[in-house]
Amino acid sequence: MGKNWIDNKTVIITGASGGMGKGVAEKLIKEHGCTVIGIARSEEKMKKVVEELGDYAGKFSYRLFDVAVEQNWADFVNYLNENNIKPEVLINNAGILPKFSKFQNYTVEYIKSAMDINFYSAVYSIHALLPLLLESDSPAIINVDSSAALMTLAGTSVYSASKAALKSLSEALREELRGKCYVGIICPGFTKTDIFRNQDSTDAKGQKMLNMVSTPCDKMVKMIMNDIKTKKALGVHGFDAAFMNYFGRVMPVLGGRLFSNVMKMSKLPLFDAVFKD
Ligand SMILES: NC(=O)c1ccc[n+]([C@@H]2O[C@H](COP(=O)([O-])OP(=O)(O)OC[C@H]3O[C@@H](n4cnc5c(N)ncnc54)[C@H](OP(=O)(O)O)[C@@H]3O)[C@@H](O)[C@H]2O)c1
């Protein structure tokens, strides 16, 4: 395998205890010799990651904290400095998918907490870590965004707003830091992970539909790794994401209406909280 810029880097990745974050962490360690510091809240899940890494576990360490709390990032920077750890790459991947629902059904408190996890976590991490990252010869910030930032559908107001904010922030940073720091935005479509835990799991048909349109996690991880290796500015992955990207640009109003109508006509209980009064 030829050399790649990501080889042997010290990488911080949020949401490394499961789903895509875990997959990317494993690939960075096993295929690129990276030293990875994973961040998430569940120690049980992190222990499993360590166990699965086997002989590679020495390349992985973890810190357990809520990425949505600003103070935790200040504490994390202190931890890095005290241990003389020099991060070179930051991957903001932790995120949640709220249950599909009408805007008015979400409490303002819930909306704020979703923004905190999906958007402000990246604001805090970048603010806190950028000075350290810029000490590296080839610093990088990679934000795992979503196809929801490319087109907004009925029932996804909060998730789309959080991911659109993350996209805009990343786009500005990409230009502000051009030539100094690689900034990548990755927009996956539906991917088979545990992120659907908030959706109605008793809706077998809905689950089947989600399963049908979702990309397998290992396949998505491969595409994300390819973006990272080639320093892609914007990665859009999964056929659903490709559709949303296309229609979001070509038919910015009618596209959202068309997709929302398809969801409505499906009559799936999954979308009851969106379309039923
Ligand atoms: N799966 C999809 O269909 C899809 C599609 C487009 C975009 N995305 C985006 O891709 C990213 C990864 O999603 P995924 O599907 O891999 O999700 P996942 O399987 O649910 O994993 C989410 C990860 O984030 C961590 N996390 C969540 N909230 C956190 C918090 N407040 N503080 C610290 N860690 C937190 C979780 O760990 P703990 O529970 O241990 O804290 C877990 O490691 C997310 O940003 C998501 O929005 C996913």
mmCIF file with all atom_site columns, C-alpha atoms and ligand atoms in Angstrom, residues 14-22 39-43 45-46 65-68 92-97 117-118 144-148 159 163 186-197 214 217, ligand 1:
data_model
loop_
_atom_site.group_PDB
_atom_site.id
_atom_site.type_symbol
_atom_site.label_atom_id
_atom_site.label_alt_id
_atom_site.label_comp_id
_atom_site.label_asym_id
_atom_site.label_entity_id
_atom_site.label_seq_id
_atom_site.pdbx_PDB_ins_code
_atom_site.Cartn_x
_atom_site.Cartn_y
_atom_site.Cartn_z
_atom_site.occupancy
_atom_site.B_iso_or_equiv
_atom_site.pdbx_formal_charge
_atom_site.auth_seq_id
_atom_site.auth_comp_id
_atom_site.auth_asym_id
_atom_site.auth_atom_id
_atom_site.pdbx_PDB_model_num
ATOM   1  C CA  . THR A 1 14  ? -16.020 11.719 18.503 1.00 0.00 ? 14  THR A CA  1
ATOM   2  C CA  . GLY A 1 15  ? -18.641 8.985  18.562 1.00 0.00 ? 15  GLY A CA  1
ATOM   3  C CA  . ALA A 1 16  ? -15.961 6.304  18.314 1.00 0.00 ? 16  ALA A CA  1
ATOM   4  C CA  . SER A 1 17  ? -17.872 3.829  20.465 1.00 0.00 ? 17  SER A CA  1
ATOM   5  C CA  . GLY A 1 18  ? -20.285 2.732  17.748 1.00 0.00 ? 18  GLY A CA  1
ATOM   6  C CA  . GLY A 1 19  ? -21.536 2.971  14.178 1.00 0.00 ? 19  GLY A CA  1
ATOM   7  C CA  . MET A 1 20  ? -19.469 4.803  11.590 1.00 0.00 ? 20  MET A CA  1
ATOM   8  C CA  . GLY A 1 21  ? -17.126 6.415  14.134 1.00 0.00 ? 21  GLY A CA  1
ATOM   9  C CA  . LYS A 1 22  ? -16.064 3.023  15.425 1.00 0.00 ? 22  LYS A CA  1
ATOM   10 C CA  . ILE A 1 39  ? -14.635 10.162 22.544 1.00 0.00 ? 39  ILE A CA  1
ATOM   11 C CA  . ALA A 1 40  ? -18.119 8.993  23.590 1.00 0.00 ? 40  ALA A CA  1
ATOM   12 C CA  . ARG A 1 41  ? -20.128 8.503  26.769 1.00 0.00 ? 41  ARG A CA  1
ATOM   13 C CA  . SER A 1 42  ? -20.504 4.747  27.183 1.00 0.00 ? 42  SER A CA  1
ATOM   14 C CA  . GLU A 1 43  ? -17.563 2.944  28.782 1.00 0.00 ? 43  GLU A CA  1
ATOM   15 C CA  . LYS A 1 45  ? -19.195 0.267  24.321 1.00 0.00 ? 45  LYS A CA  1
ATOM   16 C CA  . MET A 1 46  ? -15.637 1.655  24.428 1.00 0.00 ? 46  MET A CA  1
ATOM   17 C CA  . PHE A 1 65  ? -17.600 12.752 28.033 1.00 0.00 ? 65  PHE A CA  1
ATOM   18 C CA  . ASP A 1 66  ? -20.641 14.451 26.564 1.00 0.00 ? 66  ASP A CA  1
ATOM   19 C CA  . VAL A 1 67  ? -19.500 16.369 23.459 1.00 0.00 ? 67  VAL A CA  1
ATOM   20 C CA  . ALA A 1 68  ? -22.428 18.784 23.884 1.00 0.00 ? 68  ALA A CA  1
ATOM   21 C CA  . ASN A 1 92  ? -16.487 15.389 14.502 1.00 0.00 ? 92  ASN A CA  1
ATOM   22 C CA  . ASN A 1 93  ? -18.751 12.403 14.083 1.00 0.00 ? 93  ASN A CA  1
ATOM   23 C CA  . ALA A 1 94  ? -20.919 12.061 17.225 1.00 0.00 ? 94  ALA A CA  1
ATOM   24 C CA  . GLY A 1 95  ? -24.549 12.836 16.525 1.00 0.00 ? 95  GLY A CA  1
ATOM   25 C CA  . ILE A 1 96  ? -28.150 11.840 17.123 1.00 0.00 ? 96  ILE A CA  1
ATOM   26 C CA  . LEU A 1 97  ? -31.168 11.444 14.866 1.00 0.00 ? 97  LEU A CA  1
ATOM   27 C CA  . ILE A 1 117 ? -25.070 17.427 20.215 1.00 0.00 ? 117 ILE A CA  1
ATOM   28 C CA  . ASN A 1 118 ? -25.145 17.747 16.423 1.00 0.00 ? 118 ASN A CA  1
ATOM   29 C CA  . VAL A 1 144 ? -19.551 13.988 9.507  1.00 0.00 ? 144 VAL A CA  1
ATOM   30 C CA  . ASP A 1 145 ? -22.641 15.813 8.345  1.00 0.00 ? 145 ASP A CA  1
ATOM   31 C CA  . SER A 1 146 ? -25.685 14.259 6.647  1.00 0.00 ? 146 SER A CA  1
ATOM   32 C CA  . SER A 1 147 ? -27.747 14.115 3.475  1.00 0.00 ? 147 SER A CA  1
ATOM   33 C CA  . ALA A 1 148 ? -30.322 15.906 5.661  1.00 0.00 ? 148 ALA A CA  1
ATOM   34 C CA  . TYR A 1 159 ? -32.037 17.144 12.453 1.00 0.00 ? 159 TYR A CA  1
ATOM   35 C CA  . LYS A 1 163 ? -26.795 19.384 10.032 1.00 0.00 ? 163 LYS A CA  1
ATOM   36 C CA  . ILE A 1 186 ? -19.035 14.124 4.643  1.00 0.00 ? 186 ILE A CA  1
ATOM   37 C CA  . CYS A 1 187 ? -22.751 13.728 3.929  1.00 0.00 ? 187 CYS A CA  1
ATOM   38 C CA  . PRO A 1 188 ? -23.812 10.105 4.315  1.00 0.00 ? 188 PRO A CA  1
ATOM   39 C CA  . GLY A 1 189 ? -27.300 8.984  3.432  1.00 0.00 ? 189 GLY A CA  1
ATOM   40 C CA  . PHE A 1 190 ? -29.144 6.467  5.629  1.00 0.00 ? 190 PHE A CA  1
ATOM   41 C CA  . THR A 1 191 ? -26.651 3.973  7.009  1.00 0.00 ? 191 THR A CA  1
ATOM   42 C CA  . LYS A 1 192 ? -27.261 0.792  8.992  1.00 0.00 ? 192 LYS A CA  1
ATOM   43 C CA  . THR A 1 193 ? -26.195 1.769  12.514 1.00 0.00 ? 193 THR A CA  1
ATOM   44 C CA  . ASP A 1 194 ? -27.914 2.105  15.884 1.00 0.00 ? 194 ASP A CA  1
ATOM   45 C CA  . ILE A 1 195 ? -28.820 5.724  15.137 1.00 0.00 ? 195 ILE A CA  1
ATOM   46 C CA  . PHE A 1 196 ? -32.422 4.743  14.425 1.00 0.00 ? 196 PHE A CA  1
ATOM   47 C CA  . ARG A 1 197 ? -32.945 3.793  18.094 1.00 0.00 ? 197 ARG A CA  1
ATOM   48 C CA  . SER A 1 214 ? -29.806 2.244  4.080  1.00 0.00 ? 214 SER A CA  1
ATOM   49 C CA  . CYS A 1 217 ? -22.137 0.529  7.728  1.00 0.00 ? 217 CYS A CA  1
HETATM 50 N N1  . LIG B 2 .   ? -26.730 6.314  10.335 1.00 0.00 ? 1   LIG B N1  1
HETATM 51 C C1  . LIG B 2 .   ? -27.230 7.167  9.451  1.00 0.00 ? 1   LIG B C1  1
HETATM 52 O O1  . LIG B 2 .   ? -28.196 6.850  8.750  1.00 0.00 ? 1   LIG B O1  1
HETATM 53 C C2  . LIG B 2 .   ? -26.609 8.535  9.269  1.00 0.00 ? 1   LIG B C2  1
HETATM 54 C C3  . LIG B 2 .   ? -26.908 9.231  8.095  1.00 0.00 ? 1   LIG B C3  1
HETATM 55 C C4  . LIG B 2 .   ? -26.350 10.489 7.893  1.00 0.00 ? 1   LIG B C4  1
HETATM 56 C C5  . LIG B 2 .   ? -25.500 11.034 8.854  1.00 0.00 ? 1   LIG B C5  1
HETATM 57 N N2  . LIG B 2 .   ? -25.233 10.331 9.991  1.00 0.00 ? 1   LIG B N2  1
HETATM 58 C C6  . LIG B 2 .   ? -24.350 10.967 10.983 1.00 0.00 ? 1   LIG B C6  1
HETATM 59 O O2  . LIG B 2 .   ? -23.213 10.150 11.189 1.00 0.00 ? 1   LIG B O2  1
HETATM 60 C C7  . LIG B 2 .   ? -22.725 10.326 12.508 1.00 0.00 ? 1   LIG B C7  1
HETATM 61 C C8  . LIG B 2 .   ? -22.523 8.964  13.148 1.00 0.00 ? 1   LIG B C8  1
HETATM 62 O O3  . LIG B 2 .   ? -23.783 8.316  13.180 1.00 0.00 ? 1   LIG B O3  1
HETATM 63 P P1  . LIG B 2 .   ? -23.975 6.754  13.409 1.00 0.00 ? 1   LIG B P1  1
HETATM 64 O O4  . LIG B 2 .   ? -25.052 6.335  12.508 1.00 0.00 ? 1   LIG B O4  1
HETATM 65 O O5  . LIG B 2 .   ? -22.678 6.064  13.405 1.00 0.00 ? 1   LIG B O5  1
HETATM 66 O O6  . LIG B 2 .   ? -24.599 6.795  14.898 1.00 0.00 ? 1   LIG B O6  1
HETATM 67 P P2  . LIG B 2 .   ? -24.558 5.785  16.122 1.00 0.00 ? 1   LIG B P2  1
HETATM 68 O O7  . LIG B 2 .   ? -24.344 4.397  15.668 1.00 0.00 ? 1   LIG B O7  1
HETATM 69 O O8  . LIG B 2 .   ? -25.772 6.113  16.912 1.00 0.00 ? 1   LIG B O8  1
HETATM 70 O O9  . LIG B 2 .   ? -23.250 6.278  16.905 1.00 0.00 ? 1   LIG B O9  1
HETATM 71 C C9  . LIG B 2 .   ? -23.217 7.566  17.441 1.00 0.00 ? 1   LIG B C9  1
HETATM 72 C C10 . LIG B 2 .   ? -21.940 7.754  18.241 1.00 0.00 ? 1   LIG B C10 1
HETATM 73 O O10 . LIG B 2 .   ? -21.960 9.057  18.821 1.00 0.00 ? 1   LIG B O10 1
HETATM 74 C C11 . LIG B 2 .   ? -21.793 8.955  20.227 1.00 0.00 ? 1   LIG B C11 1
HETATM 75 N N3  . LIG B 2 .   ? -22.537 10.025 20.865 1.00 0.00 ? 1   LIG B N3  1
HETATM 76 C C12 . LIG B 2 .   ? -23.842 10.353 20.682 1.00 0.00 ? 1   LIG B C12 1
HETATM 77 N N4  . LIG B 2 .   ? -24.170 11.397 21.437 1.00 0.00 ? 1   LIG B N4  1
HETATM 78 C C13 . LIG B 2 .   ? -23.053 11.757 22.120 1.00 0.00 ? 1   LIG B C13 1
HETATM 79 C C14 . LIG B 2 .   ? -22.747 12.771 23.063 1.00 0.00 ? 1   LIG B C14 1
HETATM 80 N N5  . LIG B 2 .   ? -23.674 13.635 23.482 1.00 0.00 ? 1   LIG B N5  1
HETATM 81 N N6  . LIG B 2 .   ? -21.484 12.848 23.563 1.00 0.00 ? 1   LIG B N6  1
HETATM 82 C C15 . LIG B 2 .   ? -20.537 11.964 23.174 1.00 0.00 ? 1   LIG B C15 1
HETATM 83 N N7  . LIG B 2 .   ? -20.766 10.989 22.270 1.00 0.00 ? 1   LIG B N7  1
HETATM 84 C C16 . LIG B 2 .   ? -22.006 10.882 21.762 1.00 0.00 ? 1   LIG B C16 1
HETATM 85 C C17 . LIG B 2 .   ? -22.286 7.547  20.592 1.00 0.00 ? 1   LIG B C17 1
HETATM 86 O O11 . LIG B 2 .   ? -21.637 7.052  21.730 1.00 0.00 ? 1   LIG B O11 1
HETATM 87 P P3  . LIG B 2 .   ? -22.224 6.951  23.215 1.00 0.00 ? 1   LIG B P3  1
HETATM 88 O O12 . LIG B 2 .   ? -23.628 6.468  23.107 1.00 0.00 ? 1   LIG B O12 1
HETATM 89 O O13 . LIG B 2 .   ? -21.283 5.990  23.861 1.00 0.00 ? 1   LIG B O13 1
HETATM 90 O O14 . LIG B 2 .   ? -22.106 8.316  23.780 1.00 0.00 ? 1   LIG B O14 1
HETATM 91 C C18 . LIG B 2 .   ? -21.806 6.751  19.380 1.00 0.00 ? 1   LIG B C18 1
HETATM 92 O O15 . LIG B 2 .   ? -20.448 6.410  19.536 1.00 0.00 ? 1   LIG B O15 1
HETATM 93 C C19 . LIG B 2 .   ? -23.759 11.207 13.226 1.00 0.00 ? 1   LIG B C19 1
HETATM 94 O O16 . LIG B 2 .   ? -23.300 12.533 13.250 1.00 0.00 ? 1   LIG B O16 1
HETATM 95 C C20 . LIG B 2 .   ? -24.980 11.112 12.350 1.00 0.00 ? 1   LIG B C20 1
HETATM 96 O O17 . LIG B 2 .   ? -25.809 12.239 12.428 1.00 0.00 ? 1   LIG B O17 1
HETATM 97 C C21 . LIG B 2 .   ? -25.763 9.095  10.230 1.00 0.00 ? 1   LIG B C21 1
#
